[in-house]
Short mmCIF file of C-alpha atoms in Angstrom, two decimals:
data_model
loop_
_atom_site.label_atom_id
_atom_site.label_comp_id
_atom_site.label_asym_id
_atom_site.label_seq_id
_atom_site.Cartn_x
_atom_site.Cartn_y
_atom_site.Cartn_z
CA MET A 1 152.72 57.77 153.95
CA ILE A 2 155.15 58.11 156.85
CA GLU A 3 153.98 59.92 159.98
CA LYS A 4 156.76 62.51 160.00
CA TYR A 5 159.55 63.32 157.59
CA SER A 6 163.07 63.85 158.84
CA LEU A 7 164.51 67.28 158.08
CA PRO A 8 167.35 65.91 155.88
CA LEU A 9 164.82 63.91 153.86
CA ALA A 10 162.58 66.96 153.47
CA LEU A 11 165.49 69.16 152.38
CA THR A 12 166.76 66.67 149.80
CA SER A 13 163.28 66.62 148.26
CA LEU A 14 164.18 70.02 146.78
CA VAL A 15 166.95 68.50 144.64
CA PRO A 16 164.69 66.69 142.13
CA VAL A 17 162.50 69.81 141.97
CA VAL A 18 165.52 71.89 140.90
CA LEU A 19 166.59 69.26 138.34
CA SER A 20 163.06 69.05 136.93
CA ALA A 21 162.86 72.85 136.74
CA ILE A 22 166.13 72.97 134.80
CA GLY A 23 164.91 70.41 132.28
CA LEU A 24 161.57 72.15 131.87
CA PHE A 25 163.25 75.53 131.46
CA LEU A 26 165.47 74.16 128.69
CA ILE A 27 162.48 72.68 126.86
CA THR A 28 160.47 75.88 127.28
CA ARG A 29 163.33 77.97 125.92
CA MET A 30 163.69 75.61 122.97
CA LEU A 31 160.00 76.00 122.10
CA LYS A 32 160.12 79.77 122.55
CA ARG A 33 162.92 79.97 120.01
CA LYS A 34 160.70 78.19 117.52
CA ASN A 35 157.59 80.28 118.18
CA GLU A 36 156.85 83.01 120.75
CA LEU A 37 153.22 81.97 121.34
CA ILE A 38 154.11 78.32 121.81
CA GLY A 39 156.91 79.31 124.16
CA GLU A 40 154.48 81.28 126.33
CA LEU A 41 152.11 78.32 126.56
CA ALA A 42 155.01 76.00 127.40
CA PHE A 43 156.20 78.41 130.09
CA ILE A 44 152.80 78.44 131.79
CA GLY A 45 152.65 74.65 131.68
CA ALA A 46 156.17 74.29 133.07
CA ALA A 47 155.48 76.90 135.78
CA LEU A 48 152.42 74.98 136.96
CA LEU A 49 154.37 71.72 137.04
CA VAL A 50 157.23 73.23 139.05
CA ALA A 51 154.78 75.03 141.38
CA GLY A 52 153.11 71.70 142.14
CA GLN A 53 156.46 70.10 142.89
CA LEU A 54 157.48 73.00 145.13
CA LEU A 55 154.21 72.79 147.03
CA LYS A 56 154.79 69.11 147.70
CA ALA A 57 158.35 69.83 148.87
CA ALA A 58 157.00 72.64 151.11
CA TRP A 59 154.56 70.17 152.67
CA ARG A 60 157.46 67.85 153.49
CA LEU A 61 159.41 70.69 155.09
CA LEU A 62 156.43 71.73 157.21
CA ASN A 63 155.84 68.13 158.19
CA ALA A 64 159.49 67.72 159.20
CA ALA A 65 159.53 70.97 161.16
CA SER A 66 156.25 70.64 163.05
CA GLY A 67 154.83 67.19 162.34
CA ALA A 68 151.72 68.85 160.90
CA ASP A 69 149.91 67.18 158.01
CA TYR A 70 148.14 69.70 155.79
CA HIS A 71 145.97 67.45 153.66
CA TRP A 72 145.21 70.14 151.08
CA MET A 73 148.94 70.44 150.38
CA THR A 74 149.14 66.75 149.54
CA HIS A 75 146.32 67.01 147.00
CA ALA A 76 146.93 70.48 145.57
CA PRO A 77 150.04 69.51 143.55
CA VAL A 78 148.02 67.26 141.23
CA ALA A 79 145.59 70.14 140.67
CA MET A 80 148.56 72.08 139.23
CA ARG A 81 150.20 69.12 137.56
CA ALA A 82 147.20 68.16 135.41
CA PRO A 83 146.58 71.52 133.65
CA GLY A 84 150.31 72.19 133.49
CA ALA A 85 151.00 68.89 131.76
CA VAL A 86 148.13 69.50 129.33
CA CYS A 87 149.58 72.89 128.36
CA LEU A 88 153.11 71.57 127.92
CA ALA A 89 151.98 68.49 125.97
CA TRP A 90 150.04 70.68 123.53
CA ALA A 91 152.94 73.15 123.25
CA LEU A 92 155.25 70.29 122.31
CA TRP A 93 152.73 68.94 119.80
CA GLN A 94 152.59 72.33 118.10
CA GLY A 95 156.21 73.35 118.58
CA LEU A 96 157.97 70.20 117.40
CA ARG A 97 156.38 70.24 113.97
CA ASP A 98 158.53 70.89 110.92
CA ASP A 99 159.28 74.55 110.22
CA ALA A 100 157.34 74.37 106.97
CA GLN A 101 154.19 73.32 108.85
CA ARG A 102 154.49 75.98 111.55
CA GLY A 103 155.52 79.26 109.92
CA GLY A 104 152.79 81.87 109.69
CA GLU A 105 149.97 79.41 110.42
CA MET A 106 150.59 79.65 114.14
CA THR A 107 147.98 82.02 115.60
CA ALA A 108 147.01 82.71 119.19
CA GLY A 109 143.73 80.88 118.69
CA ARG A 110 145.41 77.79 117.32
CA VAL A 111 147.94 77.70 120.15
CA TRP A 112 145.69 78.52 123.10
CA LEU A 113 142.18 77.32 122.18
CA MET A 114 142.74 73.59 122.65
CA PRO A 115 144.57 73.63 126.04
CA LEU A 116 142.17 76.25 127.43
CA THR A 117 139.18 74.18 126.31
CA LEU A 118 140.61 70.96 127.72
CA ASN A 119 141.43 72.57 131.04
CA ALA A 120 137.99 74.19 131.24
CA VAL A 121 136.37 70.79 130.68
CA LEU A 122 138.74 69.28 133.24
CA LEU A 123 137.77 71.94 135.78
CA ALA A 124 134.06 71.33 135.14
CA LEU A 125 134.43 67.55 135.48
CA THR A 126 136.47 67.91 138.65
CA ALA A 127 133.94 70.27 140.24
CA ALA A 128 131.00 68.09 139.19
CA SER A 129 132.61 64.91 140.56
CA ARG A 130 133.37 66.71 143.81
CA VAL A 131 129.72 67.73 144.24
CA VAL A 132 127.87 64.74 142.74
CA ILE A 133 130.11 61.75 143.47
CA GLY A 134 132.17 63.02 146.39
CA GLY A 135 135.06 61.17 147.91
CA HIS A 136 138.30 61.17 145.93
CA ALA A 137 136.72 60.91 142.48
CA TRP A 138 137.92 64.44 141.64
CA PHE A 139 141.47 63.49 142.56
CA SER A 140 141.32 60.38 140.36
CA ILE A 141 140.22 62.49 137.39
CA LEU A 142 143.07 64.97 137.85
CA PHE A 143 145.60 62.20 138.45
CA THR A 144 144.52 60.33 135.30
CA VAL A 145 144.73 63.46 133.15
CA ALA A 146 148.14 64.33 134.60
CA LEU A 147 149.32 60.78 133.92
CA LEU A 148 148.14 60.77 130.29
CA ALA A 149 149.48 64.27 129.57
CA GLY A 150 152.80 63.38 131.18
CA LEU A 151 152.96 60.29 129.01
CA ALA A 152 152.34 62.46 125.93
CA ILE A 153 155.15 64.82 126.97
CA SER A 154 157.68 62.02 127.48
CA LEU A 155 156.83 60.20 124.27
CA GLN A 156 157.03 63.38 122.19
CA LEU A 157 160.42 64.24 123.65
CA THR A 158 161.62 60.67 123.09
CA HIS A 159 160.42 60.73 119.48
CA ARG A 160 162.13 64.06 118.86
CA ALA A 161 165.39 62.79 120.36
CA ILE A 162 165.27 59.73 118.08
CA HIS A 163 164.51 62.03 115.13
CA ARG A 164 167.69 63.95 115.99
CA HIS A 165 169.63 60.64 116.33
CA LEU A 166 170.12 61.24 120.05
CA ILE A 167 169.62 57.65 121.14
CA PHE A 168 171.12 58.11 124.60
CA ALA A 169 168.89 61.14 125.27
CA ALA A 170 165.86 59.16 124.06
CA LEU A 171 166.73 56.37 126.48
CA LEU A 172 167.04 58.87 129.32
CA PHE A 173 163.60 60.31 128.54
CA LEU A 174 162.22 56.76 128.67
CA VAL A 175 164.05 56.08 131.95
CA ASN A 176 162.47 59.21 133.40
CA LEU A 177 159.05 58.10 132.17
CA VAL A 178 159.29 54.58 133.60
CA MET A 179 160.66 55.78 136.94
CA SER A 180 158.02 58.51 137.20
CA LEU A 181 155.25 55.98 136.59
CA ALA A 182 156.74 53.67 139.20
CA LEU A 183 157.08 56.47 141.77
CA ASP A 184 153.47 57.54 141.21
CA HIS A 185 152.34 54.10 142.38
CA TRP A 186 155.01 53.49 145.03
CA VAL A 187 153.41 53.55 148.47
CA ALA A 188 155.64 53.82 151.53
CA GLY A 189 154.76 52.33 154.84
CA GLY A 190 155.61 49.79 157.50
CA ALA A 191 158.51 49.69 159.91
CA ASP A 192 161.02 50.80 157.27
CA ALA A 193 158.98 53.75 156.05
CA GLN A 194 161.88 56.19 156.38
CA ALA A 195 164.19 53.90 154.41
CA THR A 196 161.52 53.50 151.74
CA GLU A 197 161.10 57.27 151.49
CA TRP A 198 164.87 57.67 151.08
CA ALA A 199 164.80 55.11 148.29
CA LYS A 200 161.95 57.03 146.60
CA GLN A 201 163.83 60.29 147.00
CA ILE A 202 167.03 58.92 145.49
CA SER A 203 165.10 57.31 142.63
CA ASN A 204 163.25 60.56 141.94
CA THR A 205 166.52 62.51 141.95
CA LEU A 206 168.08 60.10 139.44
CA SER A 207 164.93 60.25 137.32
CA GLN A 208 164.93 64.05 137.17
CA ALA A 209 168.68 64.15 136.56
CA ALA A 210 168.12 61.89 133.54
CA PHE A 211 165.35 64.20 132.35
CA ALA A 212 167.45 67.36 132.75
CA PHE A 213 170.45 65.86 130.93
CA ALA A 214 168.29 64.52 128.11
CA ALA A 215 166.61 67.94 127.78
CA LEU A 216 170.04 69.59 127.58
CA ARG A 217 171.15 67.25 124.79
CA LEU A 218 167.93 67.70 122.83
CA THR A 219 167.81 71.49 123.14
CA ARG A 220 171.40 71.76 121.97
CA ALA A 221 170.56 69.70 118.90
CA GLU A 222 167.51 71.85 118.16
CA THR A 223 169.42 75.15 118.05
#
Protein backbone atom coordinates (compact mmCIF):
# COMPACT_ATOMS: atom_id res chain seq x y z
CA MET A 1 0.00 0.00 0.00
CA ILE A 2 1.29 3.48 -0.81
CA GLU A 3 2.37 5.72 2.06
CA LYS A 4 0.04 8.60 1.20
CA TYR A 5 -2.70 9.03 -1.36
CA SER A 6 -2.87 12.15 -3.47
CA LEU A 7 -6.08 14.14 -3.08
CA PRO A 8 -7.14 13.69 -6.75
CA LEU A 9 -6.64 9.94 -6.42
CA ALA A 10 -8.64 9.84 -3.20
CA LEU A 11 -11.48 11.88 -4.72
CA THR A 12 -11.72 9.73 -7.84
CA SER A 13 -12.09 6.67 -5.61
CA LEU A 14 -15.67 7.86 -5.03
CA VAL A 15 -16.57 7.34 -8.70
CA PRO A 16 -16.59 3.51 -8.66
CA VAL A 17 -18.50 3.63 -5.36
CA VAL A 18 -21.26 5.69 -7.01
CA LEU A 19 -21.34 3.37 -10.04
CA SER A 20 -21.51 0.29 -7.82
CA ALA A 21 -24.29 1.88 -5.74
CA ILE A 22 -26.30 2.58 -8.90
CA GLY A 23 -25.99 -1.02 -10.07
CA LEU A 24 -26.89 -2.40 -6.65
CA PHE A 25 -29.86 -0.05 -6.36
CA LEU A 26 -31.19 -1.24 -9.72
CA ILE A 27 -30.85 -4.90 -8.72
CA THR A 28 -32.45 -4.25 -5.32
CA ARG A 29 -35.38 -2.47 -6.94
CA MET A 30 -35.80 -5.34 -9.40
CA LEU A 31 -35.98 -7.86 -6.56
CA LYS A 32 -38.36 -5.68 -4.55
CA ARG A 33 -40.76 -5.61 -7.48
CA LYS A 34 -40.79 -9.40 -7.44
CA ASN A 35 -41.24 -9.76 -3.69
CA GLU A 36 -41.27 -7.20 -0.86
CA LEU A 37 -39.47 -9.42 1.67
CA ILE A 38 -36.74 -10.36 -0.78
CA GLY A 39 -36.35 -6.71 -1.73
CA GLU A 40 -35.81 -5.75 1.91
CA LEU A 41 -33.12 -8.40 2.33
CA ALA A 42 -31.44 -7.29 -0.90
CA PHE A 43 -31.52 -3.67 0.27
CA ILE A 44 -29.75 -4.53 3.53
CA GLY A 45 -27.13 -6.51 1.64
CA ALA A 46 -26.58 -3.72 -0.87
CA ALA A 47 -26.44 -1.09 1.89
CA LEU A 48 -23.71 -3.03 3.70
CA LEU A 49 -21.71 -3.41 0.49
CA VAL A 50 -21.94 0.30 -0.34
CA ALA A 51 -21.16 1.27 3.28
CA GLY A 52 -17.98 -0.81 3.12
CA GLN A 53 -16.96 0.87 -0.13
CA LEU A 54 -17.67 4.32 1.29
CA LEU A 55 -15.61 3.57 4.39
CA LYS A 56 -12.66 2.57 2.23
CA ALA A 57 -13.03 5.75 0.17
CA ALA A 58 -13.23 7.79 3.40
CA TRP A 59 -9.97 6.21 4.57
CA ARG A 60 -8.31 7.30 1.32
CA LEU A 61 -9.58 10.86 1.76
CA LEU A 62 -8.32 11.02 5.35
CA ASN A 63 -5.00 9.59 4.26
CA ALA A 64 -4.69 12.17 1.48
CA ALA A 65 -5.65 15.05 3.77
CA SER A 66 -3.52 14.21 6.80
CA GLY A 67 -1.31 11.26 5.92
CA ALA A 68 -2.89 9.31 8.77
CA ASP A 69 -3.35 5.56 8.41
CA TYR A 70 -6.32 4.29 10.41
CA HIS A 71 -5.79 0.54 10.28
CA TRP A 72 -9.31 -0.29 11.44
CA MET A 73 -10.69 1.56 8.42
CA THR A 74 -8.69 -0.65 6.07
CA HIS A 75 -10.10 -3.83 7.63
CA ALA A 76 -13.63 -2.74 8.49
CA PRO A 77 -14.90 -2.72 4.87
CA VAL A 78 -14.52 -6.50 4.55
CA ALA A 79 -16.49 -6.90 7.79
CA MET A 80 -19.39 -5.18 5.98
CA ARG A 81 -18.75 -6.74 2.61
CA ALA A 82 -18.99 -10.35 3.80
CA PRO A 83 -22.45 -10.26 5.47
CA GLY A 84 -23.72 -7.87 2.81
CA ALA A 85 -22.70 -10.19 -0.01
CA VAL A 86 -24.26 -13.16 1.80
CA CYS A 87 -27.59 -11.32 2.10
CA LEU A 88 -27.60 -10.19 -1.52
CA ALA A 89 -26.56 -13.60 -2.85
CA TRP A 90 -29.41 -15.28 -0.97
CA ALA A 91 -31.88 -12.58 -2.07
CA LEU A 92 -30.93 -13.24 -5.69
CA TRP A 93 -31.23 -17.00 -5.20
CA GLN A 94 -34.76 -16.56 -3.88
CA GLY A 95 -35.82 -13.65 -6.07
CA LEU A 96 -34.73 -14.91 -9.47
CA ARG A 97 -36.81 -18.06 -9.29
CA ASP A 98 -39.75 -18.50 -11.64
CA ASP A 99 -42.95 -16.77 -10.56
CA ALA A 100 -44.69 -20.11 -10.16
CA GLN A 101 -42.07 -21.21 -7.61
CA ARG A 102 -42.17 -17.99 -5.60
CA GLY A 103 -45.78 -16.88 -5.23
CA GLY A 104 -47.28 -17.36 -1.79
CA GLU A 105 -44.52 -19.71 -0.60
CA MET A 106 -42.26 -16.79 0.23
CA THR A 107 -42.46 -16.21 4.00
CA ALA A 108 -40.31 -14.09 6.28
CA GLY A 109 -38.75 -17.21 7.77
CA ARG A 110 -37.81 -18.62 4.40
CA VAL A 111 -36.29 -15.34 3.25
CA TRP A 112 -34.44 -14.31 6.41
CA LEU A 113 -33.57 -17.54 8.27
CA MET A 114 -30.71 -18.70 6.04
CA PRO A 115 -28.77 -15.40 5.71
CA LEU A 116 -29.22 -14.61 9.41
CA THR A 117 -27.97 -18.09 10.35
CA LEU A 118 -25.00 -17.89 7.99
CA ASN A 119 -24.02 -14.45 9.25
CA ALA A 120 -24.39 -15.54 12.88
CA VAL A 121 -22.07 -18.49 12.22
CA LEU A 122 -19.70 -16.17 10.39
CA LEU A 123 -19.66 -13.78 13.35
CA ALA A 124 -18.98 -16.65 15.77
CA LEU A 125 -16.14 -18.03 13.62
CA THR A 126 -14.61 -14.60 13.21
CA ALA A 127 -14.73 -13.89 16.96
CA ALA A 128 -13.36 -17.34 17.81
CA SER A 129 -10.48 -17.04 15.33
CA ARG A 130 -9.66 -13.59 16.70
CA VAL A 131 -9.41 -14.95 20.26
CA VAL A 132 -7.99 -18.45 19.70
CA ILE A 133 -5.79 -18.10 16.61
CA GLY A 134 -5.07 -14.38 16.57
CA GLY A 135 -3.26 -12.59 13.81
CA HIS A 136 -5.22 -12.01 10.61
CA ALA A 137 -7.10 -15.32 10.61
CA TRP A 138 -10.38 -13.47 11.23
CA PHE A 139 -9.74 -11.26 8.21
CA SER A 140 -9.02 -14.28 6.01
CA ILE A 141 -12.34 -15.85 7.02
CA LEU A 142 -14.30 -12.69 6.20
CA PHE A 143 -12.41 -12.17 2.95
CA THR A 144 -13.03 -15.76 1.82
CA VAL A 145 -16.76 -15.54 2.59
CA ALA A 146 -17.01 -12.19 0.81
CA LEU A 147 -15.19 -13.65 -2.19
CA LEU A 148 -17.44 -16.72 -2.43
CA ALA A 149 -20.65 -14.74 -1.90
CA GLY A 150 -19.54 -12.17 -4.47
CA LEU A 151 -18.87 -14.99 -6.91
CA ALA A 152 -22.39 -16.33 -6.28
CA ILE A 153 -23.86 -12.88 -6.95
CA SER A 154 -22.01 -12.42 -10.24
CA LEU A 155 -22.76 -15.90 -11.54
CA GLN A 156 -26.46 -15.61 -10.72
CA LEU A 157 -26.70 -12.27 -12.50
CA THR A 158 -24.78 -13.65 -15.47
CA HIS A 159 -27.07 -16.69 -15.65
CA ARG A 160 -30.16 -14.49 -15.48
CA ALA A 161 -28.85 -12.23 -18.24
CA ILE A 162 -28.22 -15.27 -20.46
CA HIS A 163 -31.71 -16.53 -19.61
CA ARG A 164 -33.07 -13.20 -20.87
CA HIS A 165 -30.87 -13.44 -24.01
CA LEU A 166 -28.84 -10.43 -22.89
CA ILE A 167 -25.46 -11.73 -24.00
CA PHE A 168 -23.70 -8.38 -23.84
CA ALA A 169 -24.97 -7.77 -20.28
CA ALA A 170 -23.84 -11.28 -19.30
CA LEU A 171 -20.37 -10.54 -20.66
CA LEU A 172 -20.26 -7.28 -18.70
CA PHE A 173 -21.17 -9.10 -15.48
CA LEU A 174 -18.32 -11.53 -16.17
CA VAL A 175 -15.93 -8.65 -16.93
CA ASN A 176 -16.86 -7.11 -13.59
CA LEU A 177 -16.29 -10.44 -11.85
CA VAL A 178 -12.87 -11.05 -13.40
CA MET A 179 -11.69 -7.49 -12.79
CA SER A 180 -12.95 -7.54 -9.20
CA LEU A 181 -11.07 -10.77 -8.51
CA ALA A 182 -7.93 -9.31 -10.06
CA LEU A 183 -8.21 -6.08 -8.05
CA ASP A 184 -8.69 -8.03 -4.81
CA HIS A 185 -5.25 -9.57 -5.33
CA TRP A 186 -3.49 -6.58 -6.91
CA VAL A 187 -0.89 -5.23 -4.50
CA ALA A 188 0.59 -1.80 -5.14
CA GLY A 189 4.08 -0.86 -4.15
CA GLY A 190 7.53 0.16 -5.29
CA ALA A 191 8.71 3.38 -6.86
CA ASP A 192 5.65 3.64 -9.12
CA ALA A 193 3.11 3.07 -6.37
CA GLN A 194 1.08 6.16 -7.30
CA ALA A 195 0.93 5.11 -10.95
CA THR A 196 -0.13 1.61 -9.90
CA GLU A 197 -2.88 3.02 -7.69
CA TRP A 198 -4.14 5.13 -10.60
CA ALA A 199 -4.22 2.03 -12.77
CA LYS A 200 -6.20 0.19 -10.06
CA GLN A 201 -8.58 3.12 -9.73
CA ILE A 202 -9.24 3.33 -13.46
CA SER A 203 -9.70 -0.44 -13.68
CA ASN A 204 -12.12 -0.40 -10.76
CA THR A 205 -14.10 2.44 -12.34
CA LEU A 206 -14.40 0.55 -15.63
CA SER A 207 -15.38 -2.60 -13.74
CA GLN A 208 -18.16 -0.88 -11.81
CA ALA A 209 -19.34 0.95 -14.93
CA ALA A 210 -19.71 -2.43 -16.63
CA PHE A 211 -21.64 -3.72 -13.61
CA ALA A 212 -23.98 -0.71 -13.52
CA PHE A 213 -24.72 -0.87 -17.25
CA ALA A 214 -25.31 -4.63 -17.15
CA ALA A 215 -27.63 -4.17 -14.15
CA LEU A 216 -29.57 -1.52 -16.07
CA ARG A 217 -30.03 -3.83 -19.06
CA LEU A 218 -31.09 -6.76 -16.90
CA THR A 219 -33.54 -4.81 -14.75
CA ARG A 220 -35.19 -3.35 -17.83
CA ALA A 221 -35.67 -6.85 -19.22
CA GLU A 222 -37.14 -8.07 -15.92
CA THR A 223 -39.89 -5.44 -15.77
